[in-house]
């Protein structure tokens, strides 16, 4: 006997000694348990003074007649295993006798136990006096079932179903004897109860004698069952024990009607402005989601079921949006709504529209734009903030007050929503010449200079030029005039050839009056090729102070130093001659000398000006070429 078979034989069995008041005392186990296809051993123990004369094993046939069939015979001479029985070739009996204990044992071993072996086995023992005694053991066969297979109802079970609905199905196969199936919901076992829970079981006897068991669970589904966990557990007997196995866990889909609708906007943290795209979501508290309908101002809107998309909204899209639903099973109606405000900012209106004012006058400008929400208004001029608020007050208007003003309106909590408007303010009055006549650089090639006259005023002044020869007072024709309008005035430019001393006059006028400025243009030195340095020096002294030649003063200083040296040499020669008494001493001689010196210089003319801003002849010598006008 291997250990494997001892265990089921011994464990958990009630061992009954079959004490019949027979001549031979035989004891057997009441029941022997064994797995299908395994080997079963059935011991038969007798008490005799000598080994048994004869041992016979019978089986009791199933059925009513309870008739016995001999399967084995033994005496001290022969051992017979009955031919033609289902045990032929499958059974052996081992005999032993222990004289000390006066006890003998005959063990029946059955190979490859079948379900049909589950029956009673009888052992009959004869003593030498041919008296007998017998015992019997029932052989019990076991087969563990397959793992339980669970299947839930995934299509969705409505809480509105009348009575219990099928929730799950649990199957086990090939077990023996009949296993039990127990259902669990959230770890609590379920039992059939009136109306709430129904469990249907069906057992199938298979041709091989094994059993298949199927259990169906029906419950009256409630809403909270959508979170419940279901499983089945199989209990079955094995030799000497009972075991249980759980199926995997399942959830079920519960359907319940929508009673409440919740509406939301795709980005609720942002305010909605005109031009935005808005998505309104409608969600029911039921399952599955019902069919939704959206209504705004009494009109049905087309939506992609739970989402209503509003493209490029405007202020007319503001208001209450209703969502309605109808449950297709329970016909439960539900309703919800949401309010939407589409913010807007209209075009800016600036008052007064007339923005021409007289010098010295005051003007109050207001800037407003209709909006759905509080706004911030700011006035700017040349990108400098003037005032934060609707009202811009201009006092004591001057030409500096003229210019382009900008008003910006911004929705306070929605800064992307902003608009601006430009306003040109014109201060009207008599023209003003801003800088007098400005003289440009000399063009060496043709000795021309540009004269610029800038005037401000409104209406924009006209500028007219006139030129006169300073000596002869004969008018000189004015060549090309170039006028440019600025924000607040006019700039007029002419080009003159300064071949003789000229007087230029610039007159600015409009309907409020006129103003003049004049300027003396000195003649320019002619540029000669032979005495470059001298002529340049002369130019430096005589031409307008804007002469560009940087080297002029250096050359002039060098020339003066040379002259002074010549004078010193001449002086010493004269002094020598005077000491020698060769020359008469008198002022006339020196004067002659200086006249001669002056005539040597190639000076054509010297500028004279009635105005203080004119260049002074000898300024260049002191290294300060700049005139006060610069
Ligand atoms: C199955 O259930 C029955 C009745 O409750 C019980 O007598 C039997 O022992 C159970 N079987 C198993 C294998 O647990
Ligand atoms: C207005 O401005 C002018 C010059 O800009 C100034 O002379 C005058 O005092 C100002 N008047 C007032 C009332 O400020
Ligand atoms: C300025 O000149 C324009 C044409 O050049 C003329 O139409 C306008 O009347 C003049 N304005 C005045 C104030 O003379
Ligand atoms: C060896 C042995 O025990 N032989 C016995 C077999 O049984 C007969 C009676 O049936 C006896 O006489 C033998 O002694």
XYZ file of C-alpha atoms and ligand atoms in Angstrom:
686
model
C 0.000 0.000 0.000
C 1.500 3.224 -1.005
C 1.177 6.215 1.255
C -0.933 7.934 -1.341
C -3.767 5.542 -0.764
C -3.442 5.217 2.956
C -4.388 8.809 3.472
C -7.845 8.693 1.919
C -8.475 5.406 3.587
C -7.798 6.675 7.046
C -8.735 10.326 7.039
C -12.202 11.375 7.900
C -13.781 7.983 7.751
C -15.978 6.471 10.300
C -14.572 3.079 10.841
C -17.212 0.733 12.011
C -16.424 -2.686 13.169
C -18.921 -5.011 11.697
C -19.592 -7.156 14.699
C -21.995 -9.808 13.606
C -22.530 -12.626 16.012
C -20.951 -14.914 13.542
C -18.438 -17.666 14.181
C -15.683 -15.718 12.435
C -15.056 -12.179 13.535
C -14.502 -9.993 10.380
C -13.945 -6.247 10.534
C -13.957 -3.857 7.543
C -14.039 -0.114 6.966
C -17.500 1.230 6.424
C -16.359 3.304 3.422
C -13.285 3.663 1.304
C -12.879 6.828 -0.767
C -10.786 7.038 -3.900
C -10.216 9.299 -6.908
C -11.450 8.122 -10.257
C -8.806 6.132 -12.201
C -6.771 5.606 -9.074
C -6.162 2.336 -7.198
C -8.505 1.379 -4.359
C -7.544 -0.949 -1.490
C -10.208 -2.524 0.680
C -8.839 -4.342 3.743
C -10.623 -7.287 5.358
C -9.373 -8.238 8.876
C -10.391 -11.395 10.695
C -9.521 -12.940 14.066
C -8.769 -16.700 13.998
C -6.431 -19.117 15.749
C -5.141 -20.131 12.334
C -5.158 -18.670 8.810
C -8.545 -18.641 7.178
C -9.514 -21.773 5.397
C -11.306 -19.815 2.711
C -11.766 -16.129 1.745
C -14.405 -15.056 -0.787
C -15.043 -11.515 -2.109
C -18.407 -10.491 -3.492
C -19.828 -7.272 -4.871
C -23.421 -6.217 -4.441
C -24.968 -5.362 -7.742
C -26.702 -2.014 -7.951
C -30.427 -2.151 -8.180
C -33.175 -3.539 -6.079
C -32.407 -7.205 -6.021
C -29.247 -6.694 -3.956
C -27.928 -9.963 -5.330
C -24.278 -10.777 -4.774
C -21.751 -11.642 -7.384
C -18.592 -13.589 -6.499
C -15.501 -11.987 -7.880
C -12.787 -13.839 -5.932
C -12.269 -17.240 -4.248
C -9.367 -18.436 -2.139
C -8.513 -21.531 -0.070
C -5.163 -23.010 1.023
C -4.886 -24.727 -2.318
C -6.502 -22.475 -4.930
C -7.041 -18.782 -5.785
C -9.675 -18.021 -8.353
C -10.495 -14.655 -9.887
C -13.856 -15.124 -11.546
C -13.702 -15.134 -15.293
C -15.929 -12.840 -17.325
C -16.593 -10.273 -14.613
C -15.796 -6.570 -14.858
C -13.077 -7.183 -12.254
C -11.231 -9.811 -14.198
C -7.658 -8.600 -14.556
C -8.270 -5.546 -12.355
C -8.195 -7.048 -8.884
C -5.612 -8.735 -6.704
C -5.925 -9.906 -3.108
C -2.974 -10.100 -0.761
C -3.178 -12.410 2.248
C -1.261 -12.291 5.489
C -1.577 -13.878 8.935
C -0.034 -12.858 12.229
C -0.123 -15.792 14.696
C 0.948 -13.606 17.620
C -2.136 -11.357 17.197
C -4.206 -14.294 15.965
C -5.283 -12.028 13.159
C -5.314 -12.341 9.388
C -5.716 -9.795 6.643
C -6.931 -10.020 3.063
C -6.586 -6.786 1.105
C -8.561 -6.364 -2.131
C -6.807 -4.037 -4.573
C -8.796 -2.595 -7.511
C -6.895 -0.890 -10.334
C -8.159 2.030 -12.428
C -11.269 2.671 -10.394
C -14.366 3.493 -12.450
C -17.536 5.228 -11.380
C -19.245 1.836 -11.693
C -16.988 0.575 -8.903
C -18.898 2.706 -6.494
C -20.683 -0.174 -4.749
C -20.454 -2.488 -1.780
C -17.660 -5.051 -1.477
C -18.201 -8.057 0.826
C -15.457 -10.178 2.327
C -16.486 -13.677 3.650
C -14.005 -15.635 5.782
C -14.313 -19.403 6.679
C -12.512 -21.112 9.515
C -11.363 -24.693 9.554
C -14.722 -25.752 10.961
C -16.244 -24.271 7.813
C -17.928 -21.669 9.958
C -17.944 -18.219 8.426
C -18.204 -14.505 9.073
C -18.372 -11.502 6.694
C -17.932 -7.769 6.503
C -18.666 -5.114 3.860
C -17.189 -1.795 2.687
C -18.712 0.763 0.384
C -16.323 2.174 -2.230
C -16.867 5.887 -2.892
C -15.383 7.411 -6.108
C -14.519 11.116 -6.556
C -13.714 13.352 -9.474
C -12.866 17.094 -9.006
C -14.845 19.339 -11.346
C -13.321 21.794 -13.824
C -12.743 25.420 -12.819
C -15.995 27.370 -12.643
C -16.725 29.560 -15.674
C -18.764 32.712 -15.022
C -20.585 34.807 -17.612
C -22.256 38.107 -16.797
C -25.034 39.867 -18.612
C -23.210 42.762 -20.237
C -25.986 44.189 -22.351
C -27.298 46.246 -19.476
C -30.094 45.446 -17.077
C -32.711 48.021 -16.372
C -33.782 48.781 -12.840
C -37.271 49.073 -14.292
C -37.485 45.348 -15.073
C -40.327 43.632 -13.254
C -38.955 40.799 -11.146
C -35.442 39.408 -11.130
C -33.342 39.565 -14.287
C -30.610 37.192 -15.223
C -27.346 38.603 -14.008
C -24.851 35.813 -14.478
C -24.329 32.190 -15.329
C -21.847 29.810 -13.665
C -20.781 26.417 -15.039
C -18.654 23.544 -13.816
C -18.062 20.316 -15.672
C -16.962 16.732 -15.099
C -17.407 16.495 -11.369
C -18.429 13.628 -9.153
C -20.282 13.523 -6.900
C -22.502 16.525 -7.544
C -20.732 19.754 -6.618
C -22.567 22.773 -5.165
C -22.491 26.300 -6.563
C -22.929 29.302 -4.276
C -23.384 32.866 -5.559
C -21.769 35.899 -3.935
C -22.407 39.615 -4.266
C -19.739 41.805 -2.645
C -18.539 38.776 -0.595
C -22.005 38.055 0.783
C -23.561 34.710 -0.203
C -26.887 34.911 -2.017
C -29.851 32.680 -1.456
C -33.067 32.450 -3.348
C -35.649 34.723 -1.830
C -39.096 35.815 -2.876
C -39.038 38.346 -5.656
C -35.493 39.563 -5.108
C -33.175 36.681 -5.913
C -33.710 33.546 -7.921
C -31.141 30.827 -8.488
C -31.756 28.136 -11.071
C -29.554 25.060 -11.140
C -29.415 22.286 -13.651
C -27.368 19.096 -13.516
C -26.467 17.092 -16.578
C -25.477 13.456 -16.342
C -22.904 12.877 -18.968
C -22.527 9.541 -20.792
C -19.321 8.845 -18.859
C -21.239 9.177 -15.634
C -19.727 12.527 -14.629
C -21.859 15.556 -13.884
C -22.045 19.071 -15.372
C -23.643 21.737 -13.200
C -24.940 25.089 -14.313
C -26.344 27.772 -12.063
C -28.114 30.948 -13.192
C -28.452 33.952 -10.940
C -31.426 36.273 -11.296
C -31.755 39.395 -9.173
C -33.983 42.425 -9.078
C -31.345 44.965 -10.138
C -30.976 48.196 -8.217
C -28.975 51.245 -9.193
C -26.191 50.566 -6.702
C -25.647 47.142 -8.306
C -23.589 48.876 -11.004
C -20.761 48.957 -8.476
C -21.373 45.445 -7.135
C -19.002 42.544 -7.683
C -20.438 39.100 -8.403
C -18.823 35.680 -8.418
C -19.694 32.033 -7.932
C -18.038 29.485 -5.724
C -17.949 25.727 -6.305
C -17.778 23.298 -3.369
C -16.984 19.648 -3.999
C -15.867 16.589 -2.047
C -12.560 14.893 -2.492
C -11.409 11.763 -0.628
C -11.399 12.703 3.030
C -12.108 16.397 2.523
C -14.153 19.059 0.793
C -12.759 21.848 -1.355
C -13.939 25.079 -2.891
C -12.907 27.217 -5.837
C -14.037 30.746 -6.700
C -14.714 32.060 -10.179
C -13.348 35.364 -11.388
C -15.201 38.541 -10.431
C -17.652 40.277 -12.713
C -19.563 43.549 -12.809
C -22.883 44.053 -14.422
C -24.179 46.926 -16.487
C -27.149 48.589 -14.870
C -29.500 50.834 -16.772
C -31.521 53.447 -14.953
C -33.398 56.450 -16.186
C -32.105 60.001 -16.237
C -33.918 62.212 -13.750
C -31.569 65.182 -13.717
C -29.555 66.945 -16.388
C -26.363 68.925 -15.869
C -25.162 71.443 -18.433
C -21.620 72.721 -18.737
C -19.487 74.853 -21.053
C -16.235 73.638 -22.574
C -14.038 76.259 -20.875
C -16.017 77.725 -17.976
C -13.093 79.677 -16.508
C -12.993 81.995 -19.530
C -15.555 84.645 -20.328
C -17.191 84.270 -23.718
C -16.810 87.041 -26.241
C -18.261 87.636 -29.654
C -16.612 85.467 -32.290
C -15.835 82.599 -29.915
C -16.898 79.013 -30.475
C -18.834 77.662 -27.498
C -19.631 74.047 -26.685
C -22.474 73.270 -24.331
C -22.488 69.776 -22.865
C -25.585 68.137 -21.467
C -25.195 65.152 -19.185
C -27.885 62.978 -17.612
C -27.528 61.153 -14.308
C -28.909 57.968 -15.867
C -27.543 55.115 -17.902
C -27.332 54.899 -20.794
C -27.397 58.579 -21.742
C -30.785 59.487 -23.216
C -31.497 61.469 -26.364
C -31.068 65.186 -25.701
C -32.771 68.199 -27.178
C -31.442 71.761 -26.864
C -33.711 74.776 -26.801
C -32.788 78.471 -26.900
C -35.379 81.256 -26.884
C -38.084 78.709 -27.690
C -36.279 77.294 -30.701
C -34.957 73.768 -31.076
C -31.281 73.634 -32.001
C -29.499 70.880 -33.830
C -26.787 69.265 -31.768
C -24.551 66.216 -31.846
C -26.647 64.588 -29.133
C -24.984 65.657 -25.874
C -22.883 68.509 -27.328
C -24.286 71.721 -28.752
C -21.660 73.700 -30.683
C -22.193 77.411 -31.281
C -19.774 78.818 -33.835
C -18.810 82.480 -33.994
C -21.233 83.597 -31.269
C -22.600 87.105 -30.959
C -24.593 88.912 -28.272
C -27.815 87.423 -29.582
C -26.534 84.010 -28.513
C -26.656 85.120 -24.880
C -29.387 83.742 -22.692
C -30.705 80.503 -21.258
C -30.032 77.199 -22.968
C -32.347 74.371 -22.014
C -31.603 70.707 -22.375
C -34.390 68.132 -22.325
C -34.298 64.358 -22.343
C -36.776 61.517 -22.565
C -35.832 58.058 -21.296
C -36.766 55.518 -23.941
C -37.610 52.755 -21.434
C -39.272 54.484 -18.537
C -40.431 57.584 -20.442
C -38.983 59.682 -17.651
C -38.494 63.303 -18.652
C -35.691 65.476 -17.377
C -34.693 69.083 -17.912
C -31.745 71.337 -17.187
C -30.535 74.749 -18.215
C -27.512 77.032 -18.296
C -27.085 80.754 -18.805
C -24.576 82.100 -21.258
C -23.399 85.682 -21.607
C -21.609 86.612 -24.805
C -19.580 89.715 -24.009
C -19.159 92.436 -26.585
C -17.507 95.767 -27.126
C -18.968 98.139 -29.676
C -17.045 100.645 -31.759
C -15.668 103.627 -29.895
C -17.506 106.946 -30.067
C -15.477 110.087 -29.327
C -17.236 113.390 -28.691
C -17.078 116.064 -29.837
C -16.393 114.907 -33.357
C -15.238 118.423 -34.294
C -11.674 118.632 -33.080
C -10.459 122.026 -34.292
C -10.015 124.587 -31.540
C -8.553 128.019 -31.108
C -5.283 128.694 -29.367
C -5.723 129.268 -25.646
C -9.086 127.467 -25.605
C -10.048 124.394 -23.581
C -11.509 121.197 -24.986
C -13.048 118.216 -23.223
C -13.064 114.965 -25.183
C -14.971 111.881 -24.102
C -14.350 108.393 -25.337
C -17.010 105.713 -24.883
C -17.875 102.292 -26.215
C -20.899 100.197 -25.331
C -19.979 96.965 -23.663
C -21.637 94.115 -21.809
C -19.095 94.389 -19.053
C -17.082 97.084 -17.223
C -14.343 98.652 -19.332
C -11.111 100.559 -18.827
C -10.479 103.583 -21.027
C -7.077 105.155 -21.648
C -6.058 108.220 -23.671
C -2.652 108.268 -25.353
C -0.666 110.736 -27.414
C 2.471 109.517 -29.177
C 2.110 106.251 -27.171
C 2.414 108.147 -23.896
C -0.457 107.620 -21.478
C -2.248 110.906 -20.864
C -5.161 109.884 -18.715
C -6.884 106.714 -17.588
C -10.584 107.352 -17.930
C -13.174 108.416 -20.454
C -12.559 112.143 -20.285
C -9.557 113.950 -21.736
C -9.364 117.638 -20.861
C -7.144 119.898 -22.925
C -6.442 123.334 -21.422
C -5.017 126.505 -22.960
C -4.483 124.877 -26.336
C -1.231 125.652 -28.096
C 0.274 124.228 -31.248
C 1.889 121.582 -29.033
C -1.615 120.445 -28.218
C -2.138 119.536 -31.878
C -1.542 115.994 -32.927
C -2.894 112.481 -33.086
C -4.631 111.256 -29.952
C -5.565 107.642 -29.347
C -8.316 106.352 -27.102
C -8.312 102.676 -26.137
C -11.206 100.851 -24.483
C -10.633 97.432 -22.975
C -13.109 95.089 -21.260
C -11.790 94.773 -17.739
C -12.166 91.015 -17.261
C -11.684 90.080 -20.899
C -8.608 91.937 -22.061
C -8.636 90.348 -25.529
C -11.731 92.424 -26.128
C -10.299 95.903 -26.852
C -10.754 98.654 -29.402
C -9.041 101.915 -30.211
C -9.809 105.099 -32.073
C -7.515 107.833 -33.373
C -8.480 111.502 -33.132
C -6.605 114.314 -34.846
C -6.716 117.529 -32.791
C -5.963 120.732 -34.663
C -5.315 124.001 -32.884
C -6.069 126.842 -35.242
C -4.489 130.233 -35.326
C -1.951 132.508 -36.927
C 1.095 130.610 -38.231
C 4.298 130.473 -36.205
C 7.697 130.056 -37.763
C 9.310 127.596 -35.457
C 13.073 127.949 -36.029
C 13.585 130.848 -38.380
C 15.265 130.149 -41.703
C 17.740 127.324 -41.416
C 20.688 127.276 -43.767
C 21.985 123.947 -44.941
C 25.426 122.779 -45.986
C 27.056 124.224 -49.054
C 27.221 122.093 -52.120
C 30.802 122.842 -53.270
C 30.167 121.933 -56.870
C 27.692 124.724 -57.610
C 27.937 126.773 -54.371
C 24.252 126.187 -53.562
C 22.708 125.902 -50.113
C 19.350 124.649 -48.947
C 17.107 127.015 -46.986
C 14.449 125.533 -44.744
C 11.490 127.350 -43.272
C 9.169 125.477 -40.857
C 5.838 126.920 -39.823
C 3.022 125.515 -37.737
C -0.558 126.547 -37.606
C -4.009 125.458 -38.582
C -5.374 125.580 -41.178
C -1.982 124.516 -42.490
C -0.190 127.703 -43.533
C 1.030 128.399 -47.049
C 4.656 129.413 -47.263
C 5.990 131.814 -49.851
C 9.627 132.705 -50.417
C 11.275 135.817 -51.813
C 14.940 136.493 -52.547
C 16.731 139.809 -53.113
C 20.249 140.723 -53.988
C 21.378 142.416 -50.795
C 23.344 145.115 -52.639
C 21.068 145.925 -55.531
C 17.715 144.953 -53.929
C 16.784 143.316 -57.205
C 14.546 140.271 -56.686
C 16.140 136.979 -57.507
C 13.796 134.286 -58.848
C 13.123 131.407 -56.476
C 13.818 128.042 -58.027
C 12.062 124.848 -57.103
C 10.088 124.979 -53.771
C 9.514 121.773 -51.896
C 6.725 121.704 -49.316
C 6.090 118.923 -46.832
C 3.159 118.751 -44.463
C 3.806 117.588 -40.914
C 1.295 116.739 -38.181
C 1.051 120.334 -37.092
C 2.498 122.438 -39.895
C 4.450 122.763 -43.091
C 8.152 122.556 -43.940
C 9.268 124.407 -47.053
C 12.697 123.973 -48.642
C 14.374 125.939 -51.429
C 17.839 125.846 -52.898
C 19.783 129.077 -53.592
C 23.085 129.782 -55.361
C 25.128 131.961 -53.078
C 27.173 133.696 -55.704
C 26.362 137.088 -54.265
C 25.024 138.242 -50.911
C 21.305 137.521 -50.751
C 18.441 138.304 -48.463
C 15.954 135.426 -48.125
C 12.467 135.980 -46.833
C 10.013 133.301 -45.746
C 6.356 134.218 -45.221
C 3.840 131.820 -43.649
C 0.166 132.711 -43.834
C -3.282 131.341 -43.406
C -6.705 132.857 -42.835
C -5.721 133.915 -39.302
C -2.700 135.967 -40.267
C 0.876 135.815 -41.412
C 4.414 135.803 -40.078
C 7.821 136.521 -41.640
C 11.409 135.498 -41.175
C 14.418 136.651 -43.148
C 18.027 135.753 -43.378
C 21.116 137.210 -45.074
C 23.022 134.679 -47.127
C 26.646 135.669 -47.558
C 28.344 134.969 -50.811
C 30.585 131.967 -51.033
C 34.243 132.090 -51.947
C 34.990 130.738 -55.399
C 36.895 127.552 -55.275
C 40.182 127.776 -57.224
C 42.495 124.967 -58.093
C 45.901 126.738 -57.726
C 45.652 128.124 -54.215
C 43.616 125.470 -52.590
C 44.693 126.127 -49.009
C 44.281 129.903 -49.222
C 40.884 129.750 -50.857
C 39.689 127.195 -48.343
C 40.871 129.454 -45.569
C 38.992 132.318 -47.111
C 35.883 130.196 -47.425
C 36.207 129.281 -43.812
C 36.196 132.924 -42.839
C 33.499 134.150 -45.077
C 30.899 131.502 -45.759
C 28.033 130.536 -43.485
C 29.200 128.944 -40.258
C 27.966 125.513 -41.308
C 31.053 124.980 -43.494
C 31.885 121.317 -43.294
C 35.719 121.518 -43.612
C 37.247 120.309 -40.401
C 40.797 120.856 -41.636
C 40.142 124.540 -42.412
C 41.070 125.960 -39.032
C 44.334 124.018 -38.867
C 45.394 125.248 -42.272
C 44.363 128.772 -41.339
C 46.424 128.672 -38.157
C 49.434 127.412 -40.137
C 49.032 130.233 -42.657
C 48.697 132.812 -39.881
C 51.792 131.466 -38.126
C 53.711 131.692 -41.433
C 52.438 135.262 -41.882
C 53.416 136.174 -38.338
C 56.877 134.699 -38.952
C 57.175 136.720 -42.173
C 56.069 139.833 -40.245
C 58.613 139.045 -37.514
C 61.362 138.611 -40.099
C 60.285 141.755 -41.889
C 60.080 143.506 -38.498
C 63.571 142.473 -37.549
C 64.860 143.503 -40.997
C 63.081 146.853 -40.628
C 64.364 147.186 -37.075
C 67.870 146.430 -38.372
C 67.500 149.003 -41.120
C 66.021 151.485 -38.600
C 68.945 150.929 -36.227
C 71.222 151.478 -39.145
C 69.198 154.648 -39.836
C 68.312 153.516 -43.325
C 64.559 153.906 -42.810
C 62.457 156.811 -41.530
C 60.258 155.966 -38.522
C 56.493 156.562 -39.172
C 53.009 154.938 -38.985
C 52.337 155.248 -42.699
C 54.827 152.523 -43.542
C 53.176 149.929 -41.367
C 49.721 150.728 -42.702
C 50.904 150.260 -46.226
C 52.312 146.943 -45.291
C 49.056 145.606 -43.839
C 47.064 146.808 -46.833
C 49.434 144.970 -49.082
C 49.063 141.867 -46.944
C 45.290 141.963 -47.075
C 45.212 142.371 -50.833
C 47.261 139.238 -51.220
C 44.390 137.113 -49.835
C 41.959 135.867 -52.371
C 38.912 137.257 -50.552
C 36.037 138.146 -52.763
C 33.586 139.373 -50.205
C 32.970 139.582 -46.566
C 29.630 138.660 -45.069
C 27.800 141.288 -43.175
C 24.624 140.658 -41.327
C 22.125 142.815 -39.566
C 21.265 139.945 -37.306
C 23.172 138.658 -34.306
C 22.914 135.067 -35.491
C 25.339 135.784 -38.354
C 28.792 134.322 -38.312
C 31.619 136.568 -37.186
C 34.585 136.825 -39.492
C 37.324 135.697 -37.209
C 35.545 133.080 -35.164
C 37.266 130.343 -37.113
C 40.661 131.574 -35.963
C 39.765 130.959 -32.345
C 38.930 127.389 -33.215
C 35.232 127.977 -32.701
C 33.611 127.592 -36.053
C 30.139 127.188 -34.643
C 27.719 129.988 -35.018
C 25.116 130.738 -32.350
C 22.431 129.342 -34.606
C 23.838 125.861 -34.521
C -24.083 20.831 -1.137
O -25.190 21.346 -0.472
C -25.882 20.403 0.261
C -27.106 21.074 0.849
O -26.765 22.246 1.456
C -24.975 19.813 1.336
O -25.636 18.826 2.037
C -23.768 19.225 0.680
O -22.873 18.758 1.643
C -23.111 20.229 -0.186
N -22.019 19.657 -0.930
C -20.784 20.138 -0.906
C -19.848 19.475 -1.806
O -20.483 21.037 -0.171
C -1.628 129.858 -21.862
O -0.403 129.581 -22.527
C 0.356 130.732 -22.801
C 1.558 130.360 -23.623
O 1.627 129.017 -23.873
C 0.762 131.394 -21.492
O 1.467 132.529 -21.762
C -0.515 131.709 -20.695
O -0.158 132.223 -19.453
C -1.353 130.472 -20.524
N -2.574 130.812 -19.877
C -3.047 130.161 -18.834
C -4.348 130.610 -18.299
O -2.422 129.234 -18.335
C -2.574 128.339 -50.169
O -2.274 127.856 -51.467
C -3.282 127.129 -52.065
C -2.783 126.661 -53.436
O -1.420 126.591 -53.452
C -4.519 128.006 -52.238
O -5.552 127.223 -52.801
C -4.957 128.508 -50.894
O -6.045 129.375 -51.045
C -3.814 129.233 -50.248
N -4.197 129.607 -48.906
C -4.223 130.849 -48.470
C -4.641 131.046 -47.044
O -3.910 131.734 -49.203
C -1.181 -26.676 4.023
C -2.520 -26.781 4.667
O -2.872 -26.013 5.530
N -3.233 -27.792 4.252
C -4.612 -28.052 4.711
C -5.635 -27.691 3.641
O -6.924 -28.024 4.129
C -7.172 -29.349 4.395
C -8.633 -29.533 4.783
O -9.443 -28.899 3.861
C -6.221 -29.769 5.493
O -6.376 -31.077 5.719
C -4.804 -29.444 5.104
O -3.937 -29.744 6.150
